[in-house]
Coordinates of C-alpha atoms in Angstrom, one line a residue:
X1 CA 18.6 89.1 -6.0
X2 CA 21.3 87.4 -7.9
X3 CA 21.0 89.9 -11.1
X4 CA 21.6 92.7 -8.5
X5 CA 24.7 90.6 -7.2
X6 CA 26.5 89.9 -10.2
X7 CA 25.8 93.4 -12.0
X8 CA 27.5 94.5 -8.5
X9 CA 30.5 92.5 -8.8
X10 CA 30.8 93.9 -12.8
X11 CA 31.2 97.4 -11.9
X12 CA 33.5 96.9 -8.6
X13 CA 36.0 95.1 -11.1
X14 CA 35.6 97.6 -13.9
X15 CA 36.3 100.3 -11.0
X16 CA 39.3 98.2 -10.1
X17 CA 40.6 97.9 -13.6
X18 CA 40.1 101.7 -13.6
X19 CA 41.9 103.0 -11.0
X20 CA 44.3 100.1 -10.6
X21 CA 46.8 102.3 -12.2
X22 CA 46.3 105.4 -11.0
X23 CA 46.0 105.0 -7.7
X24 CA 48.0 103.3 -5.3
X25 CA 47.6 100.1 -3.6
X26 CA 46.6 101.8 -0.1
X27 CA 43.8 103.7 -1.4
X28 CA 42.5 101.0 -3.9
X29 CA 42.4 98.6 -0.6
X30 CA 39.9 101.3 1.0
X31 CA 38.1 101.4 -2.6
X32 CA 37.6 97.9 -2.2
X33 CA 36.1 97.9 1.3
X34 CA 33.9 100.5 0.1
X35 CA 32.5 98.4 -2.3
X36 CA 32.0 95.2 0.0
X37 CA 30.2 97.3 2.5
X38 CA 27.7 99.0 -0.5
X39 CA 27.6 94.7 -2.0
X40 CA 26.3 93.8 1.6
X41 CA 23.8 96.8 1.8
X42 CA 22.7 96.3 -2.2
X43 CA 21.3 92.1 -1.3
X44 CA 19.2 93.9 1.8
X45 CA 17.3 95.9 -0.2
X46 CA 16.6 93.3 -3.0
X47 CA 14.9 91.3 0.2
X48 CA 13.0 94.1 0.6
X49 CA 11.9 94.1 -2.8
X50 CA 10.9 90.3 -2.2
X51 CA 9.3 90.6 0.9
X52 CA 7.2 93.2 -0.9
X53 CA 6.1 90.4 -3.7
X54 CA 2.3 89.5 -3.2
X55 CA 1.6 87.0 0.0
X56 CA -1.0 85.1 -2.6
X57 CA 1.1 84.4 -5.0
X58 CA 3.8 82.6 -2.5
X59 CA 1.3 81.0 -1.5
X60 CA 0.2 79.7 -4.5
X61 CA 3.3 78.6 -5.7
X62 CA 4.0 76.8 -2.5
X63 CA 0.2 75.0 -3.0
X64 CA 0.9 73.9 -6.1
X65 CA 4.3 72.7 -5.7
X66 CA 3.0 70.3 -2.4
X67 CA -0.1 69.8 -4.4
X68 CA 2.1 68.0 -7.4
X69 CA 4.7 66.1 -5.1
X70 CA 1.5 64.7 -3.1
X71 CA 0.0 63.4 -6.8
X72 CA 3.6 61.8 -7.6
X73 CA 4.1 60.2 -4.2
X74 CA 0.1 59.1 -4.2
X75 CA 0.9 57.8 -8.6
X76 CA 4.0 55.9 -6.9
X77 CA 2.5 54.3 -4.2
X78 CA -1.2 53.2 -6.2
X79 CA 0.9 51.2 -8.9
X80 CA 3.2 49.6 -6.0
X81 CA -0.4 48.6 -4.5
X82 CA -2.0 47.2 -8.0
X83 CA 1.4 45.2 -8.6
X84 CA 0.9 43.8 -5.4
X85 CA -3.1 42.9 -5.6
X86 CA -2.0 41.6 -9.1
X87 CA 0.6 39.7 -7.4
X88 CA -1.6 38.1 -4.6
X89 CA -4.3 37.4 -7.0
X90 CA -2.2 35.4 -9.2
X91 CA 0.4 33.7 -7.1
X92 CA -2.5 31.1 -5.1
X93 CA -3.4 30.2 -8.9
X94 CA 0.2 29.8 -10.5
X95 CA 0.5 27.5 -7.7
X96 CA -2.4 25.9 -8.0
X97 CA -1.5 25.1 -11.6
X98 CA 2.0 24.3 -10.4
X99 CA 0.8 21.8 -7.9
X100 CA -1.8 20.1 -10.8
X101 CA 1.0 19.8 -13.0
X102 CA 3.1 18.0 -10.4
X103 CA 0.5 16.0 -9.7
X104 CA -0.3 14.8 -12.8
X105 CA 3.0 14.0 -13.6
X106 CA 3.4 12.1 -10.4
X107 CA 0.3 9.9 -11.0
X108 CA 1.5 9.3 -14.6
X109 CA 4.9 8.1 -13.7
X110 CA 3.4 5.9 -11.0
X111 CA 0.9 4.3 -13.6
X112 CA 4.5 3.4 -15.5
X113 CA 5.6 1.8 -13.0
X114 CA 2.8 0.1 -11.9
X115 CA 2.9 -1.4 -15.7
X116 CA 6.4 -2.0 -15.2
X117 CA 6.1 -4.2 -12.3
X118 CA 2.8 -6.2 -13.2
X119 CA 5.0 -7.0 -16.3
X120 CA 8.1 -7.7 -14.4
X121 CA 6.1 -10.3 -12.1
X122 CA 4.5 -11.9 -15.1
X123 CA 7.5 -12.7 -16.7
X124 CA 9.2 -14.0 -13.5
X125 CA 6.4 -16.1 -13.2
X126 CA 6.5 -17.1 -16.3
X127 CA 10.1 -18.2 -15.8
X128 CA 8.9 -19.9 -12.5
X129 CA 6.3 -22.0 -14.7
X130 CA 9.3 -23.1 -17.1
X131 CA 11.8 -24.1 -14.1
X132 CA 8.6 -25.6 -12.5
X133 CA 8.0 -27.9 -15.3
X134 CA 11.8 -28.9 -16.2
X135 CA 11.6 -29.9 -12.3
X136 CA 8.5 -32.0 -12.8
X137 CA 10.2 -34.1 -15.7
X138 CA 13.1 -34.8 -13.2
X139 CA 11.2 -35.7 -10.1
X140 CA 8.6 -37.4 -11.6
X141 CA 7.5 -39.4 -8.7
X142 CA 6.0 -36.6 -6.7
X143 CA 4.5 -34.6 -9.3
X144 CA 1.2 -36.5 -8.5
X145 CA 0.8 -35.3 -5.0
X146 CA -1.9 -33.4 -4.2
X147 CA -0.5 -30.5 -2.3
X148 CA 3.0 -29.2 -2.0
X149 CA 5.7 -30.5 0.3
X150 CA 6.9 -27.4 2.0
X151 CA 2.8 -27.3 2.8
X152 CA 3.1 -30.5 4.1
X153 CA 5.9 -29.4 6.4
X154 CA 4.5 -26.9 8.1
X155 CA 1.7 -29.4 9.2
X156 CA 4.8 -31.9 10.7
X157 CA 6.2 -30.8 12.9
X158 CA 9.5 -32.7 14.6
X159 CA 9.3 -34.1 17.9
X160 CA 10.9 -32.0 20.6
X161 CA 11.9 -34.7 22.7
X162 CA 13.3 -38.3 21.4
X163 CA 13.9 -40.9 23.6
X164 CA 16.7 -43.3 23.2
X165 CA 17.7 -46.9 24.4
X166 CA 20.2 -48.8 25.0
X167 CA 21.6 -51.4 22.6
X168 CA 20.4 -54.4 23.2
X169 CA 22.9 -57.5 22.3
X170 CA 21.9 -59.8 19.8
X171 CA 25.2 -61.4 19.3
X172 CA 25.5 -58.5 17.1
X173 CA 24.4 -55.8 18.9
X174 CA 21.7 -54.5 16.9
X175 CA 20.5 -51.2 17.9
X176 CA 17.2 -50.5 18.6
X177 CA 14.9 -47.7 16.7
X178 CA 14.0 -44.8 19.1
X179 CA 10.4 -43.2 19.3
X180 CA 12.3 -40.2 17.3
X181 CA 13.7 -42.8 14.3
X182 CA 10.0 -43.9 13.8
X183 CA 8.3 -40.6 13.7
X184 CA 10.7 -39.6 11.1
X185 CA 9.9 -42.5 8.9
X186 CA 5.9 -42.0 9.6
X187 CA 7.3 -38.2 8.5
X188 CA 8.8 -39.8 5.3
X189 CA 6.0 -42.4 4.5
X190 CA 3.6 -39.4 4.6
X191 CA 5.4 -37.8 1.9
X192 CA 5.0 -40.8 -0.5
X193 CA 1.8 -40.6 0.0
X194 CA 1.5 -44.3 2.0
X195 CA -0.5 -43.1 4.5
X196 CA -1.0 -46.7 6.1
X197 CA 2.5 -46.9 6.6
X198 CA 2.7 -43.9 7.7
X199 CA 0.0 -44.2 10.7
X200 CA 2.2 -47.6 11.4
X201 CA 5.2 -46.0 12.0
X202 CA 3.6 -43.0 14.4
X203 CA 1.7 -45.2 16.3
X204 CA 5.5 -47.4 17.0
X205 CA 6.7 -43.8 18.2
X206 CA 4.1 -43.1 20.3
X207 CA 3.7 -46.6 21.8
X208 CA 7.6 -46.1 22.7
X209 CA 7.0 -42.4 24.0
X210 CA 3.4 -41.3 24.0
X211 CA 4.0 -37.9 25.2
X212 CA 5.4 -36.7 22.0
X213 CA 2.6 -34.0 20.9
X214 CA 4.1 -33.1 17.6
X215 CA 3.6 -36.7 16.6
X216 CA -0.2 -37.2 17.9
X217 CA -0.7 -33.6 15.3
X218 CA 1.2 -35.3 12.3
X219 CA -0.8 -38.9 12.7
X220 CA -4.2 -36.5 13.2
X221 CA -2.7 -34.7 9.6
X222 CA -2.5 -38.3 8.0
X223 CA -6.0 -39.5 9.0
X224 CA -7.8 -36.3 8.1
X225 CA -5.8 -37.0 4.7
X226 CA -7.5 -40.2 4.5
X227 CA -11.1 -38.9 5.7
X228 CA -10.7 -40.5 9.2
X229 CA -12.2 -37.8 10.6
X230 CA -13.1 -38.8 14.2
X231 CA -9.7 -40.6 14.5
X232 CA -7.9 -37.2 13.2
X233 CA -10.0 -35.2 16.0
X234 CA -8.9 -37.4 18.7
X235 CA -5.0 -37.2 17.8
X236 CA -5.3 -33.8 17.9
X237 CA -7.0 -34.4 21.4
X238 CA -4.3 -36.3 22.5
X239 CA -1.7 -33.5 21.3
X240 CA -3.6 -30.4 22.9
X241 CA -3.9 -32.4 26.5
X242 CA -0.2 -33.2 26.5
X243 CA 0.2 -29.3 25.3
X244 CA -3.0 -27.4 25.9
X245 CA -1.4 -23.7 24.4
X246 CA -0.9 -25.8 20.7
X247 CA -1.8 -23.5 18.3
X248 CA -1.3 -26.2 15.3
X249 CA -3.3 -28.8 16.7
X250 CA -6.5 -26.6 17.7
X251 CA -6.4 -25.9 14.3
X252 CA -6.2 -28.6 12.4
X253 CA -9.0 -30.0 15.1
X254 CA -10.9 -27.4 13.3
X255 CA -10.2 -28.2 9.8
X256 CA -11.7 -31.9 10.5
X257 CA -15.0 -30.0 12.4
X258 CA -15.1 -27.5 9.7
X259 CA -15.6 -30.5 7.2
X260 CA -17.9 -32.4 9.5
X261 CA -20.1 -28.8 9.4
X262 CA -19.6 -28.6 12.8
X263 CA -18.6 -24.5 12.4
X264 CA -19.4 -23.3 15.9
X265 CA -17.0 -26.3 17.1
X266 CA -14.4 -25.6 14.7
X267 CA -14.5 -21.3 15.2
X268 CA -13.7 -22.4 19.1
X269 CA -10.9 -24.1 18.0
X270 CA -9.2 -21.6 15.8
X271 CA -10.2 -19.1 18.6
X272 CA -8.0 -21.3 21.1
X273 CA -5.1 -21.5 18.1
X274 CA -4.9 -17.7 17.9
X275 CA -5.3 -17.2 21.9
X276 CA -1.8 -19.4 21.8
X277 CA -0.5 -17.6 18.6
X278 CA -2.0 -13.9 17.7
X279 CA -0.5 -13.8 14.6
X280 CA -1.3 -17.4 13.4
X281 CA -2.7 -15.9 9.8
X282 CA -4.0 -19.6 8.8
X283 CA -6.3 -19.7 12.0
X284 CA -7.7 -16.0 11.3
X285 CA -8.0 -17.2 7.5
X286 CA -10.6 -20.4 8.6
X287 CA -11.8 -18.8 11.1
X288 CA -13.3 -16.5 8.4
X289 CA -14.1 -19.6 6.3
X290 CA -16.4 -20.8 9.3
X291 CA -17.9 -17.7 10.0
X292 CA -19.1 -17.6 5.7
X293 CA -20.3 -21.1 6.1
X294 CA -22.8 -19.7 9.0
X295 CA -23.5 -16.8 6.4
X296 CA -22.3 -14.6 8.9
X297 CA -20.2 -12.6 6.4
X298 CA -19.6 -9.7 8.3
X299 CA -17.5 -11.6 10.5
X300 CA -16.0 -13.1 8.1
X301 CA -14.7 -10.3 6.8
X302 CA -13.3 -9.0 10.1
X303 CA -11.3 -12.5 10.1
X304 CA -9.5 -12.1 6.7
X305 CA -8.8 -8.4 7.7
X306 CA -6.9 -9.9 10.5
X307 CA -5.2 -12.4 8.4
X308 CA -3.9 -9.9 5.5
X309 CA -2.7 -7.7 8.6
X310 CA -0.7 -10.6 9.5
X311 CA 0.5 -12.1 6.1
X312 CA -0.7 -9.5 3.4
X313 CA 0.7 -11.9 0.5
X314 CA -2.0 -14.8 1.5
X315 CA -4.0 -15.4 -1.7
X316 CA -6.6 -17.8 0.2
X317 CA -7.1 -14.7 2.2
X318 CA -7.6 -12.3 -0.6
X319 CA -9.9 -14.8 -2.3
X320 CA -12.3 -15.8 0.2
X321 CA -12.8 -11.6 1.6
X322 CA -13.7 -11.1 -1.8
X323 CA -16.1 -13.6 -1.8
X324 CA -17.5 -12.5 1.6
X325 CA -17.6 -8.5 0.2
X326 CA -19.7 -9.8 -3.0
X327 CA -22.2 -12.2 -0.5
X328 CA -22.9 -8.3 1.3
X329 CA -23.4 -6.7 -1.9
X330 CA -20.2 -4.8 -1.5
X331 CA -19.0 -5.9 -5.5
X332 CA -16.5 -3.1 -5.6
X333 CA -14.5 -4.0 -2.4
X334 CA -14.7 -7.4 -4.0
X335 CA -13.1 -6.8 -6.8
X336 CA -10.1 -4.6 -5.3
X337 CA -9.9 -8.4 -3.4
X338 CA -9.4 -10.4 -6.5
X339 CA -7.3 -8.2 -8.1
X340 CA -4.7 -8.2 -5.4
X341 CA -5.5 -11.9 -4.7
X342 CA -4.4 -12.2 -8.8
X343 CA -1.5 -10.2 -8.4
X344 CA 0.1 -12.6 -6.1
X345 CA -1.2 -16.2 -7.9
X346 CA -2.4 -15.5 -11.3
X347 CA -2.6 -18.7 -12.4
X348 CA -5.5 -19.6 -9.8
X349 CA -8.4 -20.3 -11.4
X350 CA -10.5 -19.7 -8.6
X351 CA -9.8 -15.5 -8.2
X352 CA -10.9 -15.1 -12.3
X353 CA -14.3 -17.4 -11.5
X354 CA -15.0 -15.9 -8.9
X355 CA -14.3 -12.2 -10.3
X356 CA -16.5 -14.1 -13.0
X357 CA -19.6 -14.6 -10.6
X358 CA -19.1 -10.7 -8.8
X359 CA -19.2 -9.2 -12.2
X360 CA -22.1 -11.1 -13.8
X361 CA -24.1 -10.7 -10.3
X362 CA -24.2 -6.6 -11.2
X363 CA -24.8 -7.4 -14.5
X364 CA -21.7 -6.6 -16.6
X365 CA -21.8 -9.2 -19.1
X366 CA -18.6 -8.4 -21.0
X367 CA -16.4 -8.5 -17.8
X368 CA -18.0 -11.6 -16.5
X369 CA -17.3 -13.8 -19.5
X370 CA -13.9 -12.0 -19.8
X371 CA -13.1 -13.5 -16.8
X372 CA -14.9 -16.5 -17.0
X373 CA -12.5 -17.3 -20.0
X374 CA -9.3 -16.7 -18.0
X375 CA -10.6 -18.8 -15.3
X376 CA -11.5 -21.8 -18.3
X377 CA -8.0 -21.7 -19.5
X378 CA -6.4 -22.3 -16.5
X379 CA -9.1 -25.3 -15.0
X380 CA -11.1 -25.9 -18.6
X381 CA -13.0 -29.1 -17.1
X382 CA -13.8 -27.7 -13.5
X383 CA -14.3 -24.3 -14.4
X384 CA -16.9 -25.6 -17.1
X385 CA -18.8 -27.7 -14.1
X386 CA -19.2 -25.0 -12.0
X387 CA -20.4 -22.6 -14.4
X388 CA -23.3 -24.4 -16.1
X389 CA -24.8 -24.7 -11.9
X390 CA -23.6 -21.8 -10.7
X391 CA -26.4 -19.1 -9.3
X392 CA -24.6 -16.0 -9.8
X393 CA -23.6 -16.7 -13.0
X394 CA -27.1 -16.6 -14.3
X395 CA -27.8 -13.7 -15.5
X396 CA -25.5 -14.7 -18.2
X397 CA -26.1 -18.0 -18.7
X398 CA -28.4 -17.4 -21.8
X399 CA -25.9 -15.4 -23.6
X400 CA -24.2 -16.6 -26.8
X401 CA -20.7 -15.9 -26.1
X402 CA -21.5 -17.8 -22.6
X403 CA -23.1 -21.2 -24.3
X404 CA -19.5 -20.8 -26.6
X405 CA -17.5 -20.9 -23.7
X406 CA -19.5 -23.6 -21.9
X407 CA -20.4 -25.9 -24.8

């Protein structure tokens, strides 16, 4: 239909060329609307001619050109659908690898700076040793006491009430010493280590004022220091009648019964220390002690649990679990114990012998002398007792590198 069109259009304007000259404009504007009126009839009959094409082959054409946009659109959307399976199938392991990667890098810093601080706090306490022992050299008189003095504190206490008197004229007048003046000096003879004069000086306190309670608890601290035990239990009587919610005297009452083997005695007294004081970690800690002296290490357990809730810095506390754990069999939890009972105090001999005895009781010979020899250096003479009796330690007791260490 366009061929027709344009050879239409070619011979109107060569007509119009033609006559353009000869005829005048009038007649070539009728000419001309001649020609539009044959253009308009000339495209009708090429329709014609169309219509008059073959109904197949339309339909053919039409088939195929549906049939090859459907394949395109179906091409375009099956590689949009792989990309995306692809995509889901790999992203959960990317991730995965992403997340293992992270993790491991994690753990590995935190192993760096677990090394860092374990080196850190043995080099502090390494410092600590060196200040330690440039104070001993100074204070030479009380660097034979048996126990520290901020220890010693905590067991006297001051008296909450002091009574005083009047002057009394002696042409002078001298003043008396209150119940208060000699409970400090009983404090200060305890100290020294004169025990005798210490006991002196309470009992003038208390035979000025004998309601103090925090002075009938410091004489019962001396006289268990000196092995009195039923005078110690009977101070510490005195202090828990005048106040029955003590939590200090019930148990140092239980310390003395605890060394007199009276456990079920003692475990009621630290029982009546933590009803007046929940979070007295020393009363849990022997209370725990009692309870392995029965051999009722279960409960023991639940004691020290209680105590490292309370104070989770308290070496005793770490120790004596860990020997509870190994007594059940439980040598791994025992360990863990030690170790964290080693990171706070080292230099306790104690935590290496007894990491000693856990590791030679499963029979890992290497790790038990290991520790056996850390535990020499630091207490050669004791350490050396203990081993050549010890039960636990016998399954390595016939070794060579044992009989070195020993011998």
């Amino acid at each position: 239909m366009e061929i027709a069109n344009q050879v239409f259009i070619t011979k109107a304007m060569r007509l119009s060329s033609i006559f353009r000259t000869s005829i005048s404009p009038i007649a070539l504007s009728t000419i001309l609307v001649c020609a539009s009126t044959v253009s308009a009839s000339e495209p009708r009959a090429a329709l014609l001619v169309q219509q008059q094409l073959p109904q197949d082959q339309l339909k053919e054409e039409i088939r195929d050109r549906v049939q090859e946009e459907v394949d395109i659109a179906f091409g375009r959307t099956a590689v949009l659908l792989n990309g995306l399976v692809i995509a889901l199938t790999l992203f959960p392991t990317a991730a995965g690898v992403g997340v293992w990667f992270l993790l491991s890098k994690l753990s590995k810093q935190t192993t760096i700076a677990r090394q860092e601080i374990e080196s850190l706090h043995y080099d502090t306490i390494s410092q600590l040793k060196l200040l330690i022992s440039d104070a001993e050299s100074i204070l030479g008189e009380i660097q034979h006491q048996s126990h520290p003095a901020d220890a010693d504190t905590d067991l006297l206490l001051p008296d909450a009430q002091i009574q005083e008197f009047a002057p009394v004229n002696y042409g002078n007048y001298q003043k008396l010493l209150t119940a208060g003046d000699y409970a400090k000096q009983g404090d200060a003879c305890f100290f020294e280590n004169r025990y005798e004069d210490a006991i002196a000086a309470y009992d003038q306190a208390l035979q000025i004022q004998p309601d103090l309670a925090d002075t009938w608890n410091n004489r019962g601290v001396v006289l268990t220091r000196m092995q009195r035990y039923p005078e110690a239990i009977a101070s510490y009587e005195k202090a828990t009648t005048i106040r029955p919610n003590y939590p200090d005297a019930w148990n140092n009452r239980g310390v003395v019964l605890l060394e007199l083997q009276k456990y079920q005695e003692a475990i009621g007294c630290y029982e009546q220390a933590i009803q007046a004081k929940p979070d007295y970690a020393d009363a849990w800690n022997n209370r725990g002690v009692a309870f392995s002296k029965m051999q009722e290490y279960e409960q023991a357990v639940t004691s020290y649990n209680q105590a490292l809730q309370i104070k989770n810095d308290y070496t005793d506390a770490w120790n004596n679990r860990g020997v509870a754990l190994s007594k059940l069999q439980k040598y791994e939890a025992a360990i863990d114990s030690y170790d964290n009972a080693a990171k706070i105090r080292p230099d306790f001999y104690r935590i290496w012998y007894n990491k000693a005895r856990c590791y030679a009781l499963q029979g890992q010979i290497d790790l038990a002398i290991e520790n056996l020899k850390r535990a020499l250096n630091l207490n050669p003479n004791l350490c050396k007792e203990l081993a050549k009796t010890e039960a636990d330690l016998e399954k390595i007791r016939e070794h060579d590198a044992f009989k070195q260490l020993i011998n």
